[in-house]
mmCIF file of C-alpha atoms in Angstrom:
data_model
loop_
_atom_site.group_PDB
_atom_site.id
_atom_site.type_symbol
_atom_site.label_atom_id
_atom_site.label_comp_id
_atom_site.label_asym_id
_atom_site.label_seq_id
_atom_site.Cartn_x
_atom_site.Cartn_y
_atom_site.Cartn_z
ATOM 1 C CA MET A 1 -30.517 15.360 15.411
ATOM 2 C CA PRO A 2 -27.714 12.730 15.410
ATOM 3 C CA THR A 3 -28.239 9.721 17.643
ATOM 4 C CA GLU A 4 -26.281 9.751 20.895
ATOM 5 C CA PHE A 5 -24.359 6.616 21.868
ATOM 6 C CA ARG A 6 -25.973 6.669 25.330
ATOM 7 C CA SER A 7 -29.401 6.132 23.754
ATOM 8 C CA LEU A 8 -28.283 2.809 22.253
ATOM 9 C CA PRO A 9 -28.115 -0.547 24.116
ATOM 10 C CA ILE A 10 -24.322 -0.447 24.475
ATOM 11 C CA PRO A 11 -22.812 -2.180 27.549
ATOM 12 C CA PRO A 12 -21.226 0.197 30.116
ATOM 13 C CA PRO A 13 -17.595 -0.949 29.552
ATOM 14 C CA VAL A 14 -17.883 -0.161 25.838
ATOM 15 C CA LEU A 15 -19.692 3.105 26.495
ATOM 16 C CA GLU A 16 -16.868 4.158 28.821
ATOM 17 C CA GLY A 17 -14.358 3.519 26.057
ATOM 18 C CA ILE A 18 -16.407 5.608 23.620
ATOM 19 C CA GLU A 19 -16.713 8.519 26.036
ATOM 20 C CA SER A 20 -13.016 8.384 26.944
ATOM 21 C CA LEU A 21 -12.315 9.246 23.292
ATOM 22 C CA GLY A 22 -14.663 12.220 23.466
ATOM 23 C CA PHE A 23 -17.382 10.791 21.197
ATOM 24 C CA LYS A 24 -21.026 11.506 22.037
ATOM 25 C CA GLU A 25 -22.989 11.392 18.770
ATOM 26 C CA CYS A 26 -23.038 8.818 15.971
ATOM 27 C CA THR A 27 -21.766 9.481 12.480
ATOM 28 C CA PRO A 28 -24.174 8.578 9.624
ATOM 29 C CA ILE A 29 -22.702 5.093 9.120
ATOM 30 C CA GLN A 30 -22.809 4.418 12.876
ATOM 31 C CA GLU A 31 -26.366 5.696 13.103
ATOM 32 C CA GLY A 32 -27.381 3.412 10.249
ATOM 33 C CA THR A 33 -25.644 0.208 11.321
ATOM 34 C CA LEU A 34 -25.491 0.144 15.137
ATOM 35 C CA PRO A 35 -29.230 -0.377 15.789
ATOM 36 C CA ILE A 36 -29.008 -3.393 13.457
ATOM 37 C CA THR A 37 -25.731 -4.900 14.675
ATOM 38 C CA LEU A 38 -26.470 -4.339 18.367
ATOM 39 C CA ALA A 39 -29.625 -6.409 17.790
ATOM 40 C CA GLY A 40 -27.392 -9.257 16.585
ATOM 41 C CA LYS A 41 -28.203 -8.996 12.874
ATOM 42 C CA ASP A 42 -25.763 -9.050 9.955
ATOM 43 C CA VAL A 43 -25.040 -5.892 7.992
ATOM 44 C CA ALA A 44 -23.347 -4.869 4.750
ATOM 45 C CA GLY A 45 -22.416 -1.209 5.028
ATOM 46 C CA GLN A 46 -21.084 1.275 2.519
ATOM 47 C CA ALA A 47 -18.487 3.497 4.175
ATOM 48 C CA GLN A 48 -15.156 5.116 3.474
ATOM 49 C CA THR A 49 -12.231 5.177 5.895
ATOM 50 C CA GLY A 50 -12.653 8.222 8.121
ATOM 51 C CA THR A 51 -16.459 8.079 8.424
ATOM 52 C CA GLY A 52 -16.443 6.188 11.723
ATOM 53 C CA LYS A 53 -17.011 2.700 10.318
ATOM 54 C CA THR A 54 -14.150 1.182 12.352
ATOM 55 C CA ALA A 55 -15.782 2.311 15.581
ATOM 56 C CA ALA A 56 -19.142 1.133 14.206
ATOM 57 C CA PHE A 57 -18.082 -2.488 13.909
ATOM 58 C CA LEU A 58 -15.867 -2.488 17.019
ATOM 59 C CA ILE A 59 -18.676 -1.182 19.232
ATOM 60 C CA ALA A 60 -21.006 -3.899 17.938
ATOM 61 C CA LEU A 61 -18.305 -6.543 18.223
ATOM 62 C CA PHE A 62 -17.380 -5.757 21.839
ATOM 63 C CA SER A 63 -21.051 -5.496 22.805
ATOM 64 C CA ARG A 64 -21.747 -8.945 21.362
ATOM 65 C CA LEU A 65 -18.808 -10.573 23.156
ATOM 66 C CA LEU A 66 -19.799 -9.032 26.496
ATOM 67 C CA LYS A 67 -23.355 -10.344 26.184
ATOM 68 C CA THR A 68 -22.488 -13.951 25.282
ATOM 69 C CA GLU A 69 -20.684 -16.733 27.083
ATOM 70 C CA PRO A 70 -17.567 -18.037 25.309
ATOM 71 C CA SER A 71 -17.638 -21.570 23.947
ATOM 72 C CA PRO A 72 -15.504 -24.220 25.668
ATOM 73 C CA SER A 73 -11.864 -23.693 24.792
ATOM 74 C CA SER A 74 -10.015 -26.088 22.513
ATOM 75 C CA LYS A 75 -6.408 -27.245 22.591
ATOM 76 C CA LEU A 76 -5.513 -24.570 20.069
ATOM 77 C CA SER A 77 -5.858 -20.822 20.501
ATOM 78 C CA SER A 78 -9.321 -19.924 19.223
ATOM 79 C CA PRO A 79 -10.406 -16.276 18.846
ATOM 80 C CA ARG A 80 -13.984 -15.245 19.574
ATOM 81 C CA ALA A 81 -13.939 -12.497 16.933
ATOM 82 C CA ILE A 82 -11.909 -11.923 13.785
ATOM 83 C CA VAL A 83 -11.459 -8.799 11.648
ATOM 84 C CA ILE A 84 -9.964 -9.216 8.172
ATOM 85 C CA ALA A 85 -8.512 -6.152 6.418
ATOM 86 C CA PRO A 86 -6.531 -5.862 3.159
ATOM 87 C CA THR A 87 -3.462 -3.865 4.246
ATOM 88 C CA ARG A 88 -0.993 -3.859 7.103
ATOM 89 C CA GLU A 89 -1.545 -0.164 7.796
ATOM 90 C CA LEU A 90 -5.286 -0.672 8.134
ATOM 91 C CA VAL A 91 -4.796 -3.681 10.440
ATOM 92 C CA ILE A 92 -2.512 -1.618 12.674
ATOM 93 C CA GLN A 93 -5.011 1.237 12.742
ATOM 94 C CA ILE A 94 -7.954 -1.037 13.608
ATOM 95 C CA ALA A 95 -5.940 -2.658 16.406
ATOM 96 C CA ARG A 96 -5.018 0.751 17.804
ATOM 97 C CA GLU A 97 -8.645 1.881 17.808
ATOM 98 C CA ALA A 98 -9.787 -1.443 19.281
ATOM 99 C CA THR A 99 -7.338 -1.038 22.155
ATOM 100 C CA LEU A 100 -8.744 2.411 22.942
ATOM 101 C CA LEU A 101 -12.430 1.528 22.584
ATOM 102 C CA GLY A 102 -11.979 -1.755 24.439
ATOM 103 C CA GLN A 103 -9.813 -0.418 27.251
ATOM 104 C CA LYS A 104 -12.527 -1.154 29.845
ATOM 105 C CA THR A 105 -13.266 -4.639 28.505
ATOM 106 C CA PRO A 106 -11.427 -7.847 29.498
ATOM 107 C CA PHE A 107 -10.575 -8.852 25.939
ATOM 108 C CA ASN A 108 -7.149 -9.757 24.613
ATOM 109 C CA ILE A 109 -6.579 -8.040 21.241
ATOM 110 C CA GLN A 110 -3.895 -8.986 18.742
ATOM 111 C CA ALA A 111 -2.959 -7.903 15.224
ATOM 112 C CA VAL A 112 -1.071 -10.103 12.755
ATOM 113 C CA TYR A 113 0.337 -8.896 9.449
ATOM 114 C CA GLY A 114 3.308 -9.435 7.175
ATOM 115 C CA GLY A 115 6.643 -7.694 7.184
ATOM 116 C CA ILE A 116 7.734 -7.748 10.834
ATOM 117 C CA ASP A 117 7.736 -9.769 14.076
ATOM 118 C CA TYR A 118 6.800 -13.112 12.527
ATOM 119 C CA GLN A 119 7.847 -15.329 15.448
ATOM 120 C CA LYS A 120 6.681 -12.857 18.099
ATOM 121 C CA GLN A 121 3.220 -12.615 16.526
ATOM 122 C CA ARG A 122 3.088 -16.388 16.242
ATOM 123 C CA SER A 123 3.945 -16.929 19.913
ATOM 124 C CA MET A 124 1.418 -14.355 21.152
ATOM 125 C CA LEU A 125 -1.329 -15.832 18.987
ATOM 126 C CA ALA A 126 -0.587 -19.331 20.267
ATOM 127 C CA GLU A 127 -1.062 -18.110 23.863
ATOM 128 C CA GLY A 128 -4.675 -17.155 23.179
ATOM 129 C CA VAL A 129 -6.604 -14.147 21.877
ATOM 130 C CA ASP A 130 -10.200 -12.886 21.991
ATOM 131 C CA LEU A 131 -10.117 -10.447 19.063
ATOM 132 C CA LEU A 132 -7.819 -11.278 16.157
ATOM 133 C CA ILE A 133 -7.193 -8.625 13.477
ATOM 134 C CA GLY A 134 -5.122 -9.460 10.428
ATOM 135 C CA THR A 135 -4.374 -9.471 6.728
ATOM 136 C CA PRO A 136 -5.528 -12.545 4.768
ATOM 137 C CA GLY A 137 -2.031 -13.867 4.015
ATOM 138 C CA ARG A 138 -0.723 -13.834 7.571
ATOM 139 C CA LEU A 139 -4.001 -15.200 9.005
ATOM 140 C CA ILE A 140 -3.932 -18.141 6.597
ATOM 141 C CA ASP A 141 -0.230 -18.747 7.232
ATOM 142 C CA TYR A 142 -0.738 -19.210 10.984
ATOM 143 C CA TYR A 143 -3.968 -21.155 10.455
ATOM 144 C CA LYS A 144 -2.270 -23.702 8.200
ATOM 145 C CA GLN A 145 0.465 -24.104 10.819
ATOM 146 C CA LYS A 146 -2.293 -24.922 13.359
ATOM 147 C CA VAL A 147 -1.316 -22.006 15.587
ATOM 148 C CA TYR A 148 -5.039 -21.282 16.096
ATOM 149 C CA ASP A 149 -8.418 -22.501 14.895
ATOM 150 C CA LEU A 150 -11.667 -20.779 13.937
ATOM 151 C CA ARG A 151 -14.248 -22.994 15.666
ATOM 152 C CA ARG A 152 -15.128 -20.477 18.409
ATOM 153 C CA VAL A 153 -15.546 -17.391 16.213
ATOM 154 C CA GLU A 154 -18.737 -15.544 17.159
ATOM 155 C CA VAL A 155 -18.195 -12.347 15.141
ATOM 156 C CA LEU A 156 -16.666 -11.856 11.682
ATOM 157 C CA VAL A 157 -15.822 -8.445 10.203
ATOM 158 C CA ILE A 158 -14.654 -7.944 6.621
ATOM 159 C CA ASP A 159 -13.290 -4.430 6.164
ATOM 160 C CA GLU A 160 -12.819 -2.761 2.764
ATOM 161 C CA ALA A 161 -14.250 -5.690 0.841
ATOM 162 C CA ASP A 162 -13.920 -3.859 -2.477
ATOM 163 C CA ARG A 163 -10.178 -3.527 -1.937
ATOM 164 C CA MET A 164 -9.977 -7.262 -1.211
ATOM 165 C CA PHE A 165 -11.140 -7.855 -4.774
ATOM 166 C CA ASP A 166 -8.827 -5.198 -6.218
ATOM 167 C CA MET A 167 -5.773 -6.641 -4.459
ATOM 168 C CA GLY A 168 -6.532 -10.253 -5.389
ATOM 169 C CA PHE A 169 -7.404 -11.447 -1.878
ATOM 170 C CA ILE A 170 -10.844 -12.826 -2.633
ATOM 171 C CA ALA A 171 -9.676 -16.477 -2.840
ATOM 172 C CA ASP A 172 -7.893 -16.103 0.516
ATOM 173 C CA LEU A 173 -10.965 -14.478 2.017
ATOM 174 C CA ARG A 174 -13.211 -17.328 0.899
ATOM 175 C CA PHE A 175 -10.669 -19.844 2.272
ATOM 176 C CA MET A 176 -11.065 -18.277 5.728
ATOM 177 C CA MET A 177 -14.846 -17.915 5.610
ATOM 178 C CA ARG A 178 -15.405 -21.542 4.678
ATOM 179 C CA ARG A 179 -13.613 -22.624 7.849
ATOM 180 C CA LEU A 180 -15.682 -20.464 10.191
ATOM 181 C CA PRO A 181 -18.772 -21.703 12.041
ATOM 182 C CA PRO A 182 -21.926 -21.646 9.832
ATOM 183 C CA TYR A 183 -23.243 -18.154 9.056
ATOM 184 C CA HIS A 184 -26.345 -18.661 11.244
ATOM 185 C CA LYS A 185 -24.126 -19.410 14.276
ATOM 186 C CA ARG A 186 -22.105 -16.193 14.100
ATOM 187 C CA GLN A 187 -22.685 -12.492 13.446
ATOM 188 C CA SER A 188 -21.068 -11.030 10.340
ATOM 189 C CA MET A 189 -20.386 -7.442 9.276
ATOM 190 C CA LEU A 190 -19.030 -6.326 5.914
ATOM 191 C CA PHE A 191 -17.907 -2.811 5.031
ATOM 192 C CA SER A 192 -16.949 -1.519 1.603
ATOM 193 C CA ALA A 193 -16.458 1.829 -0.133
ATOM 194 C CA THR A 194 -18.992 0.646 -2.699
ATOM 195 C CA LEU A 195 -21.470 -2.212 -2.448
ATOM 196 C CA THR A 196 -20.964 -3.547 -5.955
ATOM 197 C CA GLN A 197 -22.604 -6.701 -7.278
ATOM 198 C CA ARG A 198 -19.510 -8.817 -6.593
ATOM 199 C CA VAL A 199 -19.274 -7.497 -3.011
ATOM 200 C CA MET A 200 -22.945 -8.262 -2.367
ATOM 201 C CA GLU A 201 -22.568 -11.733 -3.875
ATOM 202 C CA LEU A 202 -19.856 -12.373 -1.295
ATOM 203 C CA ALA A 203 -22.151 -11.067 1.441
ATOM 204 C CA TYR A 204 -25.119 -13.192 0.425
ATOM 205 C CA GLU A 205 -22.930 -16.284 0.071
ATOM 206 C CA HIS A 206 -21.317 -16.144 3.524
ATOM 207 C CA MET A 207 -23.640 -13.996 5.683
ATOM 208 C CA ASN A 208 -27.068 -14.437 7.256
ATOM 209 C CA ASN A 209 -29.451 -12.217 5.246
ATOM 210 C CA PRO A 210 -27.361 -9.043 5.718
ATOM 211 C CA ILE A 211 -29.183 -5.717 5.831
ATOM 212 C CA LYS A 212 -27.728 -3.290 3.321
ATOM 213 C CA ILE A 213 -26.866 0.187 4.627
ATOM 214 C CA GLU A 214 -25.652 2.726 2.080
ATOM 215 C CA VAL A 215 -24.367 6.241 2.639
ATOM 216 C CA SER A 216 -24.692 8.415 -0.453
ATOM 217 C CA PRO A 217 -21.515 9.819 -2.070
ATOM 218 C CA GLU A 218 -22.519 13.288 -0.919
ATOM 219 C CA GLN A 219 -22.472 12.057 2.664
ATOM 220 C CA ILE A 220 -19.305 10.050 2.153
ATOM 221 C CA THR A 221 -17.452 13.143 0.928
ATOM 222 C CA ALA A 222 -16.645 15.057 4.090
ATOM 223 C CA GLU A 223 -18.912 18.089 4.204
ATOM 224 C CA LYS A 224 -16.309 20.336 5.827
ATOM 225 C CA VAL A 225 -13.683 19.830 3.109
ATOM 226 C CA GLU A 226 -13.112 22.970 1.037
ATOM 227 C CA GLN A 227 -12.318 21.736 -2.477
ATOM 228 C CA ILE A 228 -10.398 23.795 -5.059
ATOM 229 C CA LEU A 229 -9.256 22.756 -8.534
ATOM 230 C CA PHE A 230 -6.357 24.324 -10.456
ATOM 231 C CA HIS A 231 -5.887 23.792 -14.187
ATOM 232 C CA VAL A 232 -2.145 23.858 -14.757
ATOM 233 C CA GLU A 233 0.422 22.748 -17.320
ATOM 234 C CA ARG A 234 2.411 19.719 -16.268
ATOM 235 C CA THR A 235 5.706 21.666 -16.411
ATOM 236 C CA LYS A 236 4.339 24.278 -13.995
ATOM 237 C CA LYS A 237 3.037 21.937 -11.289
ATOM 238 C CA ILE A 238 6.117 22.177 -9.060
ATOM 239 C CA PRO A 239 6.121 26.027 -9.044
ATOM 240 C CA LEU A 240 2.371 26.048 -8.338
ATOM 241 C CA LEU A 241 2.733 23.507 -5.526
ATOM 242 C CA LEU A 242 5.521 25.568 -3.938
ATOM 243 C CA GLY A 243 3.336 28.659 -4.177
ATOM 244 C CA LEU A 244 0.384 26.899 -2.568
ATOM 245 C CA LEU A 245 2.538 25.573 0.274
ATOM 246 C CA LYS A 246 3.711 29.132 0.851
ATOM 247 C CA ARG A 247 0.183 30.591 0.696
ATOM 248 C CA GLU A 248 -1.826 28.068 2.674
ATOM 249 C CA SER A 249 -1.878 27.694 6.438
ATOM 250 C CA TRP A 250 -0.890 24.148 7.411
ATOM 251 C CA GLU A 251 1.040 21.980 9.839
ATOM 252 C CA ARG A 252 0.866 18.642 8.027
ATOM 253 C CA VAL A 253 0.202 18.053 4.340
ATOM 254 C CA LEU A 254 -0.689 14.810 2.602
ATOM 255 C CA ILE A 255 0.153 14.871 -1.125
ATOM 256 C CA PHE A 256 -1.160 12.217 -3.508
ATOM 257 C CA VAL A 257 0.498 11.082 -6.726
ATOM 258 C CA ASN A 258 -0.441 8.401 -9.243
ATOM 259 C CA THR A 259 2.910 6.580 -9.543
ATOM 260 C CA LYS A 260 5.620 5.519 -7.122
ATOM 261 C CA ASN A 261 8.361 7.106 -9.230
ATOM 262 C CA GLN A 262 6.564 10.443 -9.132
ATOM 263 C CA GLY A 263 6.215 10.113 -5.370
ATOM 264 C CA GLU A 264 9.923 9.593 -4.792
ATOM 265 C CA VAL A 265 10.894 12.409 -7.156
ATOM 266 C CA LEU A 266 8.405 14.847 -5.624
ATOM 267 C CA ALA A 267 9.472 14.077 -2.034
ATOM 268 C CA ASN A 268 13.105 14.726 -2.975
ATOM 269 C CA ARG A 269 12.268 17.965 -4.779
ATOM 270 C CA LEU A 270 10.241 19.283 -1.836
ATOM 271 C CA THR A 271 13.005 18.406 0.623
ATOM 272 C CA GLU A 272 15.519 20.265 -1.545
ATOM 273 C CA GLN A 273 13.247 23.318 -1.480
ATOM 274 C CA GLY A 274 13.101 23.424 2.317
ATOM 275 C CA TYR A 275 9.947 21.356 2.818
ATOM 276 C CA PRO A 276 11.031 18.078 4.479
ATOM 277 C CA ALA A 277 9.012 15.264 2.931
ATOM 278 C CA ARG A 278 8.882 11.467 2.859
ATOM 279 C CA ALA A 279 7.302 9.217 0.245
ATOM 280 C CA ILE A 280 5.423 5.962 0.891
ATOM 281 C CA THR A 281 4.737 3.612 -1.997
ATOM 282 C CA GLY A 282 3.382 0.089 -2.337
ATOM 283 C CA ASP A 283 6.803 -1.540 -2.734
ATOM 284 C CA LEU A 284 8.521 0.325 0.109
ATOM 285 C CA PRO A 285 9.708 -2.145 2.804
ATOM 286 C CA GLN A 286 7.308 -2.352 5.735
ATOM 287 C CA LYS A 287 9.734 -0.998 8.332
ATOM 288 C CA GLN A 288 10.469 2.039 6.193
ATOM 289 C CA ARG A 289 6.760 2.664 5.566
ATOM 290 C CA MET A 290 5.960 2.497 9.267
ATOM 291 C CA LYS A 291 8.897 4.766 10.110
ATOM 292 C CA ALA A 292 7.742 7.342 7.555
ATOM 293 C CA LEU A 293 4.177 7.218 8.897
ATOM 294 C CA GLU A 294 5.347 7.633 12.504
ATOM 295 C CA GLN A 295 7.539 10.585 11.556
ATOM 296 C CA PHE A 296 4.553 12.184 9.858
ATOM 297 C CA LYS A 297 2.173 11.501 12.742
ATOM 298 C CA GLU A 298 4.707 12.871 15.245
ATOM 299 C CA ARG A 299 5.243 15.982 13.075
ATOM 300 C CA LYS A 300 8.937 15.214 12.596
ATOM 301 C CA VAL A 301 8.278 15.297 8.844
ATOM 302 C CA PRO A 302 5.485 17.745 7.884
ATOM 303 C CA ILE A 303 4.793 16.410 4.376
ATOM 304 C CA LEU A 304 3.920 12.884 3.302
ATOM 305 C CA VAL A 305 3.756 11.973 -0.401
ATOM 306 C CA ALA A 306 1.739 8.827 -1.082
ATOM 307 C CA THR A 307 0.247 6.650 -3.792
ATOM 308 C CA ASP A 308 -3.293 5.278 -3.441
ATOM 309 C CA VAL A 309 -2.135 1.719 -2.714
ATOM 310 C CA ALA A 310 0.231 2.817 0.063
ATOM 311 C CA SER A 311 -2.249 5.236 1.626
ATOM 312 C CA ARG A 312 -5.248 2.889 1.857
ATOM 313 C CA GLY A 313 -6.513 2.843 5.422
ATOM 314 C CA LEU A 314 -4.416 5.765 6.644
ATOM 315 C CA HIS A 315 -5.956 7.317 9.732
ATOM 316 C CA ILE A 316 -3.993 10.414 10.750
ATOM 317 C CA GLU A 317 -5.518 13.179 12.818
ATOM 318 C CA GLY A 318 -4.647 16.819 12.200
ATOM 319 C CA VAL A 319 -4.128 16.728 8.420
ATOM 320 C CA SER A 320 -5.602 20.094 7.446
ATOM 321 C CA LEU A 321 -4.436 20.086 3.823
ATOM 322 C CA VAL A 322 -4.595 17.396 1.136
ATOM 323 C CA VAL A 323 -3.098 17.994 -2.306
ATOM 324 C CA ASN A 324 -3.891 15.893 -5.375
ATOM 325 C CA TYR A 325 -0.630 16.628 -7.171
ATOM 326 C CA ASP A 326 -1.893 14.150 -9.766
ATOM 327 C CA LEU A 327 -5.639 14.076 -10.302
ATOM 328 C CA PRO A 328 -6.707 10.457 -9.620
ATOM 329 C CA GLN A 329 -8.001 8.402 -12.528
ATOM 330 C CA ASP A 330 -10.497 6.569 -10.330
ATOM 331 C CA ARG A 331 -13.483 8.549 -9.063
ATOM 332 C CA GLU A 332 -13.652 6.692 -5.763
ATOM 333 C CA ALA A 333 -9.972 7.377 -5.163
ATOM 334 C CA TYR A 334 -10.769 11.102 -5.189
ATOM 335 C CA VAL A 335 -13.292 10.694 -2.372
ATOM 336 C CA HIS A 336 -10.855 8.487 -0.469
ATOM 337 C CA ARG A 337 -8.025 11.008 -0.846
ATOM 338 C CA ILE A 338 -9.858 14.140 0.244
ATOM 339 C CA GLY A 339 -11.320 12.168 3.151
ATOM 340 C CA ARG A 340 -7.863 12.160 4.744
ATOM 341 C CA THR A 341 -8.637 15.686 5.958
ATOM 342 C CA ALA A 342 -11.691 17.052 7.816
ATOM 343 C CA ARG A 343 -11.778 13.952 10.019
ATOM 344 C CA ALA A 344 -13.921 13.683 13.136
ATOM 345 C CA GLY A 345 -15.850 16.804 12.187
ATOM 346 C CA ALA A 346 -12.810 19.068 11.753
ATOM 347 C CA ALA A 347 -12.466 21.443 8.799
ATOM 348 C CA GLY A 348 -9.976 20.840 6.010
ATOM 349 C CA LYS A 349 -8.961 21.779 2.478
ATOM 350 C CA ALA A 350 -8.308 19.673 -0.618
ATOM 351 C CA LEU A 351 -6.413 21.166 -3.576
ATOM 352 C CA SER A 352 -6.247 19.352 -6.918
ATOM 353 C CA LEU A 353 -3.852 20.096 -9.780
ATOM 354 C CA ALA A 354 -5.369 19.032 -13.104
ATOM 355 C CA ASP A 355 -2.786 18.846 -15.888
ATOM 356 C CA GLU A 356 -3.123 17.754 -19.497
ATOM 357 C CA GLU A 357 -2.204 14.139 -18.634
ATOM 358 C CA TYR A 358 -4.867 13.460 -15.994
ATOM 359 C CA VAL A 359 -7.619 16.052 -16.522
ATOM 360 C CA MET A 360 -9.784 13.620 -18.525
ATOM 361 C CA ALA A 361 -10.896 11.957 -15.261
ATOM 362 C CA LEU A 362 -12.393 15.200 -13.923
ATOM 363 C CA GLU A 363 -15.846 14.810 -15.483
ATOM 364 C CA GLU A 364 -16.359 11.334 -14.022
ATOM 365 C CA ILE A 365 -15.156 12.485 -10.570
ATOM 366 C CA GLU A 366 -17.576 15.417 -10.506
ATOM 367 C CA GLU A 367 -20.450 13.212 -11.658
ATOM 368 C CA TYR A 368 -19.699 10.740 -8.857
ATOM 369 C CA ILE A 369 -19.494 13.327 -6.051
ATOM 370 C CA GLY A 370 -22.559 15.150 -7.396
ATOM 371 C CA GLN A 371 -20.977 18.593 -7.671
ATOM 372 C CA LYS A 372 -18.595 20.731 -9.681
ATOM 373 C CA ILE A 373 -15.273 21.277 -7.960
ATOM 374 C CA PRO A 374 -14.718 25.071 -7.643
ATOM 375 C CA VAL A 375 -11.954 26.259 -9.977
ATOM 376 C CA GLU A 376 -9.345 28.878 -9.109
ATOM 377 C CA TRP A 377 -7.229 30.276 -11.908
ATOM 378 C CA PRO A 378 -3.769 30.944 -10.426
ATOM 379 C CA GLU A 379 -2.207 34.371 -10.866
ATOM 380 C CA ASP A 380 1.417 34.637 -11.955
ATOM 381 C CA ASP A 381 2.582 35.534 -8.440
ATOM 382 C CA LEU A 382 1.281 32.205 -7.109
ATOM 383 C CA PHE A 383 3.978 30.331 -9.026
ATOM 384 C CA VAL A 384 7.239 30.048 -7.042
ATOM 385 C CA GLN A 385 10.230 28.971 -9.093
ATOM 386 C CA PRO A 386 12.339 26.293 -7.376
ATOM 387 C CA LYS A 387 15.704 27.444 -6.138
ATOM 388 C CA SER A 388 18.642 25.765 -7.814
ATOM 389 C CA ILE A 389 20.571 23.221 -5.752
ATOM 390 C CA PRO A 390 24.347 22.990 -6.363
ATOM 391 C CA HIS A 391 25.360 19.693 -7.931
ATOM 392 C CA SER A 392 27.810 18.965 -5.103
ATOM 393 C CA GLU A 393 25.038 19.414 -2.536
ATOM 394 C CA ARG A 394 22.761 17.020 -4.439
ATOM 395 C CA ILE A 395 25.504 14.385 -4.395
ATOM 396 C CA GLN A 396 26.125 14.915 -0.688
ATOM 397 C CA ARG A 397 22.421 14.454 0.123
ATOM 398 C CA THR A 398 22.236 11.141 -1.669
ATOM 399 C CA ARG A 399 25.602 9.799 -0.494
ATOM 400 C CA PRO A 400 25.426 7.013 2.160
ATOM 401 C CA ALA A 401 26.323 8.053 5.698
ATOM 402 C CA HIS A 402 29.051 5.382 5.846
ATOM 403 C CA PRO A 403 30.384 4.792 2.343
ATOM 404 C CA PRO A 404 32.021 1.406 1.782
ATOM 405 C CA SER A 405 35.774 1.399 2.188
ATOM 406 C CA ARG A 406 37.758 1.143 -1.000
ATOM 407 C CA PRO A 407 40.897 -0.952 -1.373
ATOM 408 C CA THR A 408 44.123 1.014 -1.301
ATOM 409 C CA LYS A 409 46.369 1.122 -4.298
ATOM 410 C CA GLY A 410 49.229 -1.327 -4.342
ATOM 411 C CA ARG A 411 49.555 -4.667 -2.632
ATOM 412 C CA PRO A 412 48.624 -4.819 1.100
ATOM 413 C CA SER A 413 51.568 -5.652 3.329
ATOM 414 C CA SER A 414 49.816 -8.801 4.578
ATOM 415 C CA SER A 415 49.245 -10.274 1.130
ATOM 416 C CA ARG A 416 51.417 -12.972 -0.328
ATOM 417 C CA PRO A 417 53.973 -12.058 -2.974
ATOM 418 C CA ARG A 418 52.861 -12.954 -6.448
ATOM 419 C CA ARG A 419 54.374 -16.050 -8.000
ATOM 420 C CA SER A 420 56.661 -15.490 -10.939
ATOM 421 C CA ARG A 421 55.572 -17.197 -14.100
#
């Protein structure tokens, strides 16, 4: 039987926040870490996004702050807890969940990240904050400007530590950790999709004898995800995808591709075929990425096409169908992708199209997840040929809403007459 939150020593204000979200029982990662973290000990936990690890560290964090008296304030803003995450989207998601879980607590919560609201974020941070959530670059930027200091930090959380290494943030992360109070004077929590040797070296270097909690890949892969694999020629992937979208029952679909160019092309093709879609890629400007995500969450756009880098940390409820248009070349990416559906105990489906370019990764993926992905051989009637779009209509769809004005032929009446030579 799963552990109920009420059976754990969680302060009433935090428990009220948990129950307001409709949660009663712990997920495996919460069940494994909360008894340790609520006792004030450090933990290094293996968990994917979508397994409840955000709530796991927030519940422990809020509980700790409610049980301890804050240190005397300094001249600078000085947070009592800090959460460091690798991407802007993940920072925004953590802050949103912290606001909901901490709604009955007195804590001031703020998120800082690159791309937007630089001066506004700076001013709010300077006014004081209890829980600070941010990306390494923006946190260091404000720290070096002496907008805040780290002398009062009681709780440190490092989220998605493996991705910190992958994205080249490890030097920035160590810069921050070396300026925190000593590890025995604070509580630290680290979460990572995999607890590799380099991740554990980081934990042992900057944490106080962390207890290692691992969830097996079988547990990490959502149990209620129905997985189906299609072997298909690369030239027939679009017709098969159109057929699957026609056959399956869905409201929102998340489609994964391996390259940004493929994402943009696929989103355009789907839109042309009557399936409105947006693409998010790593180099898309932040405002455009956030707009696309909001449109998807609000069901204004039913299909989102994403690369792995852009999708890291996505937390979107109600995604019943995930499609690996390109089979990922990293085994952990497969688990991460299909975990976008079947969240919070709901059922979901993950369809993967394995073509001749990417099929070589299949064996390693199946070995990692500990099972063979069921194969369905598509019948001819499952392939839907794309309808042709008139060339003039294609041009109209890509033309700017307000094309730049062109100069008129001849000399304007206001211009000077040309000098004779």
